[in-house]
XYZ file of C-alpha atoms in Angstrom:
310
model
C -8.695 1.732 -8.214
C -5.623 3.195 -9.851
C -2.860 2.526 -7.356
C 0.775 3.644 -6.916
C 2.653 1.152 -4.847
C 5.485 2.192 -2.579
C 7.958 -0.424 -1.225
C 11.604 -1.369 -1.317
C 12.844 -4.764 0.051
C 12.195 -8.329 -0.929
C 9.490 -8.521 1.748
C 7.368 -6.087 -0.050
C 7.307 -8.073 -3.397
C 4.567 -10.625 -2.494
C 2.162 -7.552 -1.834
C 3.151 -6.004 -5.258
C 2.596 -9.497 -6.812
C -0.753 -9.787 -5.069
C -1.933 -6.445 -6.393
C -0.713 -7.136 -9.887
C -2.569 -10.583 -10.058
C -5.813 -9.212 -8.330
C -7.406 -8.036 -11.646
C -9.527 -5.691 -9.931
C -7.020 -2.637 -9.528
C -4.412 -1.008 -11.816
C -0.939 -0.623 -10.471
C 0.042 2.490 -12.504
C 3.437 2.959 -10.912
C 5.783 1.984 -8.224
C 7.719 4.136 -5.658
C 10.864 2.927 -4.229
C 14.149 3.901 -2.681
C 17.059 5.045 -5.102
C 19.482 2.367 -6.270
C 22.019 1.491 -3.519
C 25.668 0.047 -3.492
C 25.863 -3.634 -2.789
C 28.177 -6.511 -2.800
C 32.180 -6.421 -2.743
C 32.197 -4.232 -5.975
C 29.720 -1.778 -4.350
C 28.031 -1.326 -7.659
C 24.520 0.336 -7.576
C 21.664 -2.174 -7.509
C 18.103 -1.508 -7.899
C 15.737 -2.592 -4.953
C 13.785 -5.920 -5.269
C 10.539 -3.922 -5.773
C 12.176 -1.981 -8.503
C 13.357 -5.185 -10.375
C 9.834 -6.745 -9.967
C 8.205 -3.643 -11.317
C 10.525 -3.293 -14.285
C 9.887 -7.094 -15.217
C 6.094 -6.085 -15.163
C 6.593 -3.207 -17.339
C 5.485 -0.651 -14.503
C 6.735 2.892 -14.319
C 9.308 3.092 -11.462
C 9.791 6.429 -9.310
C 12.968 6.654 -7.363
C 12.931 9.980 -5.558
C 15.903 10.796 -3.268
C 13.291 12.469 -1.007
C 9.544 12.101 -1.093
C 9.137 15.882 -0.924
C 11.215 16.422 -4.139
C 9.054 18.600 -6.480
C 9.537 16.641 -9.726
C 8.406 13.452 -7.972
C 5.440 15.228 -6.426
C 4.585 16.598 -9.736
C 4.609 13.310 -11.514
C 2.523 11.685 -8.636
C -0.074 14.334 -9.352
C -0.084 13.631 -12.984
C -0.612 9.854 -12.342
C -3.485 10.845 -10.049
C -3.704 7.553 -8.052
C -6.946 6.811 -6.080
C -4.843 5.144 -3.305
C -1.107 4.398 -2.614
C -0.562 0.977 -0.762
C 2.783 0.875 1.156
C 4.778 -1.975 2.294
C 8.370 -1.246 3.865
C 9.138 1.777 1.653
C 11.735 3.208 3.935
C 11.169 6.961 3.978
C 8.771 9.321 5.820
C 6.154 10.772 3.741
C 5.344 14.520 3.942
C 1.978 16.002 4.187
C 2.161 17.327 0.702
C 2.606 13.753 -0.596
C -0.048 12.372 1.710
C -2.660 14.692 0.357
C -2.155 13.625 -3.357
C -4.228 10.340 -3.566
C -7.859 10.737 -3.127
C -8.092 7.748 -0.717
C -4.778 8.228 0.873
C -1.864 6.109 1.674
C -2.533 2.732 3.316
C 0.374 0.928 4.968
C 0.909 -2.846 5.450
C 2.715 -3.041 8.934
C 4.035 -6.296 10.349
C 2.534 -6.155 13.879
C -0.771 -6.025 15.657
C -1.057 -2.251 16.147
C -0.748 -0.516 18.497
C 1.871 -3.097 19.392
C 5.417 -2.527 18.013
C 4.981 0.754 15.979
C 8.276 1.411 14.132
C 11.115 0.122 11.728
C 11.516 -3.376 13.276
C 8.260 -4.983 14.660
C 9.089 -8.604 13.962
C 12.627 -8.393 15.564
C 11.144 -6.652 18.754
C 8.297 -9.215 18.905
C 10.697 -12.121 18.862
C 13.030 -10.543 21.389
C 10.255 -9.754 23.685
C 8.987 -13.261 23.690
C 5.642 -12.599 22.189
C 3.664 -15.782 21.179
C 1.444 -14.129 18.568
C 1.984 -11.365 16.087
C 0.499 -10.433 12.733
C 0.011 -7.694 10.215
C -2.048 -4.669 9.978
C -3.235 -2.346 7.354
C -3.801 1.300 8.445
C -4.339 4.734 6.903
C -1.071 6.575 7.113
C -1.029 9.877 8.897
C 1.941 12.028 10.090
C 2.285 10.137 13.447
C 4.487 7.005 13.675
C 2.305 4.057 12.555
C -0.613 5.654 14.486
C -3.442 5.860 11.819
C -6.739 4.033 11.993
C -6.635 0.322 11.079
C -8.414 -1.332 8.340
C -7.687 -4.964 8.977
C -5.352 -7.455 10.689
C -4.103 -11.057 10.183
C -2.577 -13.047 13.067
C 0.324 -15.255 12.914
C 1.613 -17.676 15.706
C 5.321 -17.311 16.579
C 6.943 -20.692 16.581
C 9.751 -21.580 19.172
C 12.499 -21.802 16.443
C 11.407 -18.873 14.277
C 14.094 -16.346 13.171
C 12.955 -12.863 12.196
C 13.547 -13.880 8.717
C 11.359 -16.801 8.995
C 8.406 -14.908 10.655
C 8.775 -12.000 8.264
C 8.601 -14.349 5.166
C 5.160 -15.831 6.507
C 3.834 -12.391 7.310
C 4.796 -10.967 3.834
C 2.536 -13.520 2.172
C -0.262 -13.385 4.645
C -0.063 -9.563 4.573
C -0.161 -9.562 0.778
C -3.706 -11.082 0.962
C -4.749 -8.646 3.714
C -3.431 -5.569 1.675
C -5.353 -6.883 -1.479
C -8.543 -7.269 0.543
C -8.097 -3.931 2.098
C -7.828 -2.315 -1.355
C -11.013 -4.209 -2.363
C -12.874 -2.846 0.650
C -11.902 0.644 0.355
C -12.844 0.643 -3.304
C -16.331 -0.862 -2.641
C -17.004 1.086 0.636
C -17.380 -2.120 2.687
C -14.294 -1.276 4.881
C -14.032 1.672 7.519
C -10.764 2.335 9.326
C -11.115 2.034 13.117
C -8.757 4.216 15.476
C -6.088 2.443 17.361
C -6.643 1.987 21.154
C -4.814 4.283 23.379
C -3.530 1.462 25.426
C -1.132 -1.227 24.447
C 1.358 0.999 22.560
C 4.791 -0.303 22.208
C 7.732 0.946 20.138
C 9.973 -0.914 17.732
C 12.986 1.059 16.605
C 15.529 -0.111 14.162
C 17.798 -2.787 15.703
C 21.334 -1.214 15.629
C 24.545 -3.540 15.414
C 25.277 -2.792 19.156
C 21.799 -3.896 20.128
C 22.634 -7.351 18.640
C 25.533 -8.085 20.983
C 24.545 -11.045 23.064
C 24.919 -10.757 26.971
C 25.604 -14.311 28.290
C 24.947 -13.074 31.768
C 21.211 -13.006 30.835
C 19.127 -16.126 31.140
C 19.205 -18.722 28.312
C 15.654 -17.631 27.101
C 16.910 -14.188 26.485
C 19.957 -15.228 24.730
C 17.903 -17.589 22.363
C 15.458 -14.583 21.688
C 18.180 -12.164 20.805
C 19.869 -14.644 18.488
C 16.521 -15.428 16.839
C 15.327 -11.939 16.748
C 18.451 -10.464 15.101
C 18.861 -13.310 12.368
C 19.399 -12.506 9.644
C 19.839 -8.865 10.188
C 21.724 -7.263 11.733
C 23.074 -10.642 13.049
C 23.580 -11.402 16.798
C 27.301 -11.357 17.809
C 29.743 -11.888 20.572
C 33.498 -11.420 20.944
C 35.962 -14.247 20.806
C 39.663 -13.673 21.345
C 39.088 -9.923 20.613
C 37.307 -10.499 17.213
C 33.700 -10.462 16.366
C 31.852 -13.844 16.155
C 28.344 -13.947 14.652
C 25.868 -16.418 16.186
C 23.837 -17.640 13.201
C 21.832 -20.328 14.944
C 21.582 -21.544 18.485
C 19.279 -23.963 20.517
C 18.061 -24.183 23.964
C 19.201 -27.139 26.179
C 18.360 -28.063 29.665
C 21.018 -30.629 30.623
C 24.037 -28.248 31.030
C 23.995 -26.051 34.051
C 27.971 -26.402 34.823
C 29.055 -23.510 32.668
C 29.666 -19.905 33.733
C 28.234 -17.085 31.631
C 30.087 -16.988 28.305
C 32.168 -20.176 29.121
C 32.523 -22.523 26.179
C 32.541 -26.392 26.133
C 33.373 -28.075 22.972
C 32.652 -31.855 22.100
C 33.222 -33.772 18.995
C 29.878 -32.628 17.601
C 28.576 -29.951 20.007
C 29.540 -26.556 21.279
C 27.870 -25.253 24.447
C 28.131 -21.761 25.991
C 27.049 -20.966 29.459
C 24.495 -18.248 30.276
C 22.788 -16.597 33.429
C 20.734 -19.801 33.663
C 21.482 -22.964 31.838
C 23.618 -23.329 28.619
C 22.672 -22.905 25.035
C 24.085 -24.886 22.086
C 25.783 -22.904 19.381
C 24.856 -24.643 16.086
C 26.153 -22.203 13.262
C 28.538 -19.351 13.775
C 30.232 -16.925 11.468
C 33.855 -15.807 12.344
C 35.017 -12.315 11.203
C 35.693 -12.267 7.512
C 34.485 -15.681 6.897
C 31.500 -17.483 5.738
C 28.992 -19.095 8.213
C 30.124 -22.636 9.303
C 28.935 -25.358 11.798
C 29.873 -24.347 15.321
C 31.556 -27.714 15.929
C 33.833 -27.175 12.855
C 34.765 -23.708 14.099
C 35.518 -25.040 17.549
C 37.845 -27.813 16.096
C 39.597 -25.010 14.135
C 40.278 -22.567 16.855
C 41.046 -25.305 19.494
C 38.928 -23.819 22.528
C 40.983 -23.964 25.684
C 39.506 -25.239 28.977
C 37.589 -22.368 30.587
C 37.761 -20.046 27.435
C 34.889 -17.609 27.099
C 33.060 -15.476 24.653
C 31.844 -12.048 25.442
C 33.349 -8.739 26.527
């Protein structure tokens, strides 16, 4: 089939690479979000998908809005058979959905209908799911509600961050998306409607959602830290300034600390929760780079009974 691939962040690049390497389909163009300011200089930077497409010599379309008429006209000229999508980052209007003969097929990083929305991996970790995966489905105007072509599953490990899990799903999902394109092309795959039961939603994690509540049990604290790493980053307050919690670990031998209370040794930093303590391994003070929690604690000289949190 002639394909136009839509995607923006680094997590979409493995799927684009897999389609380029398949030898069965032609990736005629790529759709991605416009260049965005990045870094301290805030200069405009192309998306990872745009950079990969340019390396491969593929036409790159960067519409401000997918309903822009010049973009729609170019898409009609290309006349794709199908448009595979991975984390494009914009809602597609009906006028765009109707252009490819076999529609738009999204690779979504959950086992639908669980975790429909922008942050399925983060929500799966924060909810304590033991298994997740990726699904390919036909895009319709509802939120991730279209019929499903195929799935792959992935176990969630006890130390996974959302970054770790998303990286594994990106590569597993790349194979699933390529197989889905093959099955659509030869007619061996038919999309199956999603069940009406088991729907959960995964809206974007905002910065305020990533604030850690140390009155919660240790398991909840651990899940929030892992689910919000690397973005937007779990955080708390220390002496009135934001302290990002980069990595923590569950422990079972400290139950003597009140929620938010810190205890620093030579090589360890513990903080109390609503159950037992957790150990802080890496933190990032406001305006500084990530550092080992023990080094941070030595620098700030934690007083007895001092706490983090509101």
